[in-house]
């Protein structure tokens, strides 16, 4: 079934989407900060500054030097995330001033702004304050581009306020929601740039929240069918083409690796295909985003131990992030064709589940010995990658909570990157530098290939205990058929253990913003110079 959904509203960018968890409104006002009528005015301070200048200096002066005094007394240091609330007692129009620390100036960047913006709005929410005005962090002596500052403020605020409360029947904390943030900038040209940044930042943050919501949903709700519905919604809101394939169709196409995983559950599997035609005249200018959509990973017959298994509701984070990235791409409209392919199924140990030792055949004809049914992500991705290649995609990025080994290797600070194309790997890492999502490359040396050699099939799906993330990636590499390819293992980064900066406990939305940024960057740098070989005829 293929449908092209019409965008609901012409001004899609500004329409408020169904975002359950943040009803936050952000706007810009060209005004003088001292005279602004607000419950809280947010100013800032770099670490080490003894006598604040700029907007903070003006406020300090109007308040008779109280900020300088607090710095002198060591109560304000200006460290990142530090928040100091001062009541103004009628000396200026704002009832309170909040001094937000920016850290040292040499470490200051947009990522600091995202973090500070998040900490500030969470702090105000805890205090029961529902609206505030803020200066645009970094636009003064920080030297930041006003648009980027506006974008970072919006991203930080939306993402930092996020809560997943769908199943809480009574509100756990009695405090108000934080509802309204005004960025104050007296210069009209700058204010306009800040506003453009706020619009973009809100768009990308809301899409990250789409992914967070999907990942946080329990697996009895977020089934493969519900993932398909979520993708349908993105398609109809953004005017993307969508096609959902069912088990029978996938079997006919020869997706034996994917179907081997899907045979253990009664839940119908879905291959979700979203299409954004941003450069229809040049079909070779394309990007494929491939997502692992295991809506629950029990391990299958190679059953996982019970401790912590509930976290495996998030094993569809790759798929969710690809769907959410398409939500952004449909709005930012880069000049590139983007195909999203999400392989969605449960990995259950049902009566017809596949067994260790089974051999499956993927869409490209290659055979895989299933040593461990818990190494299911690479099996479903194998067929999804083949499908994207068959559709003529020449640059592939797959996203998956693929290996526990990734969490051991890099922890939760950065996503592991592997790939066969140095340029695309670098472009991905560079896109991450802009979004603040961190990536680190792992090697794909030929020596590791021995790990997945099988006696009975072309390869086996588990390489044992050594280099677990790399051996998984080496299996995927067998299915990209000469295309430029990058693999992102988000097993560690797709969730957070705690609230920190703009992250909250639970799903993070990583790497939604980077995928969308990569599409923009690739669109701007044009189609790849050399074609990397054609799809193999079947
Ligand atoms: N979904 C898991 C990987 C995972 C583990 C993600 C922890 C997030 C947190 C994946 O399907 C899996 O089970 N991988 C196995 C592979 C092994 C059997 C070769 C693993 O990492 O143990
Ligand atoms: Mn598994
Ligand atoms: Zn898994």
PDB file of C-alpha atoms in Angstrom, residues 247 251 256 258-266 345-346 348 350-355 358 360:
ATOM      1  CA  UNK A 247       4.849 -10.652   6.550  1.00  0.00           C
ATOM      2  CA  UNK A 251       8.546 -13.518   2.637  1.00  0.00           C
ATOM      3  CA  UNK A 256      14.489 -14.726   5.277  1.00  0.00           C
ATOM      4  CA  UNK A 258      14.071 -10.671   9.060  1.00  0.00           C
ATOM      5  CA  UNK A 259      11.290 -13.290   8.854  1.00  0.00           C
ATOM      6  CA  UNK A 260      13.331 -15.756  10.898  1.00  0.00           C
ATOM      7  CA  UNK A 261      13.203 -13.308  13.810  1.00  0.00           C
ATOM      8  CA  UNK A 262       9.532 -12.463  13.186  1.00  0.00           C
ATOM      9  CA  UNK A 263       8.375 -16.107  13.253  1.00  0.00           C
ATOM     10  CA  UNK A 264       8.628 -16.324  17.052  1.00  0.00           C
ATOM     11  CA  UNK A 265       5.796 -13.886  17.729  1.00  0.00           C
ATOM     12  CA  UNK A 266       2.095 -13.605  16.885  1.00  0.00           C
ATOM     13  CA  UNK A 345       9.026  -6.958  14.910  1.00  0.00           C
ATOM     14  CA  UNK A 346       9.168  -8.503  18.353  1.00  0.00           C
ATOM     15  CA  UNK A 348       9.845 -13.623  21.127  1.00  0.00           C
ATOM     16  CA  UNK A 350       7.094 -18.512  20.618  1.00  0.00           C
ATOM     17  CA  UNK A 351       6.375 -22.075  19.550  1.00  0.00           C
ATOM     18  CA  UNK A 352       7.468 -21.327  15.994  1.00  0.00           C
ATOM     19  CA  UNK A 353      10.500 -19.298  17.022  1.00  0.00           C
ATOM     20  CA  UNK A 354      13.758 -19.901  15.193  1.00  0.00           C
ATOM     21  CA  UNK A 355      16.332 -22.095  16.916  1.00  0.00           C
ATOM     22  CA  UNK A 358      18.979 -22.513  12.026  1.00  0.00           C
ATOM     23  CA  UNK A 360      18.395 -18.212   7.141  1.00  0.00           C
TER      24      UNK A 360
END
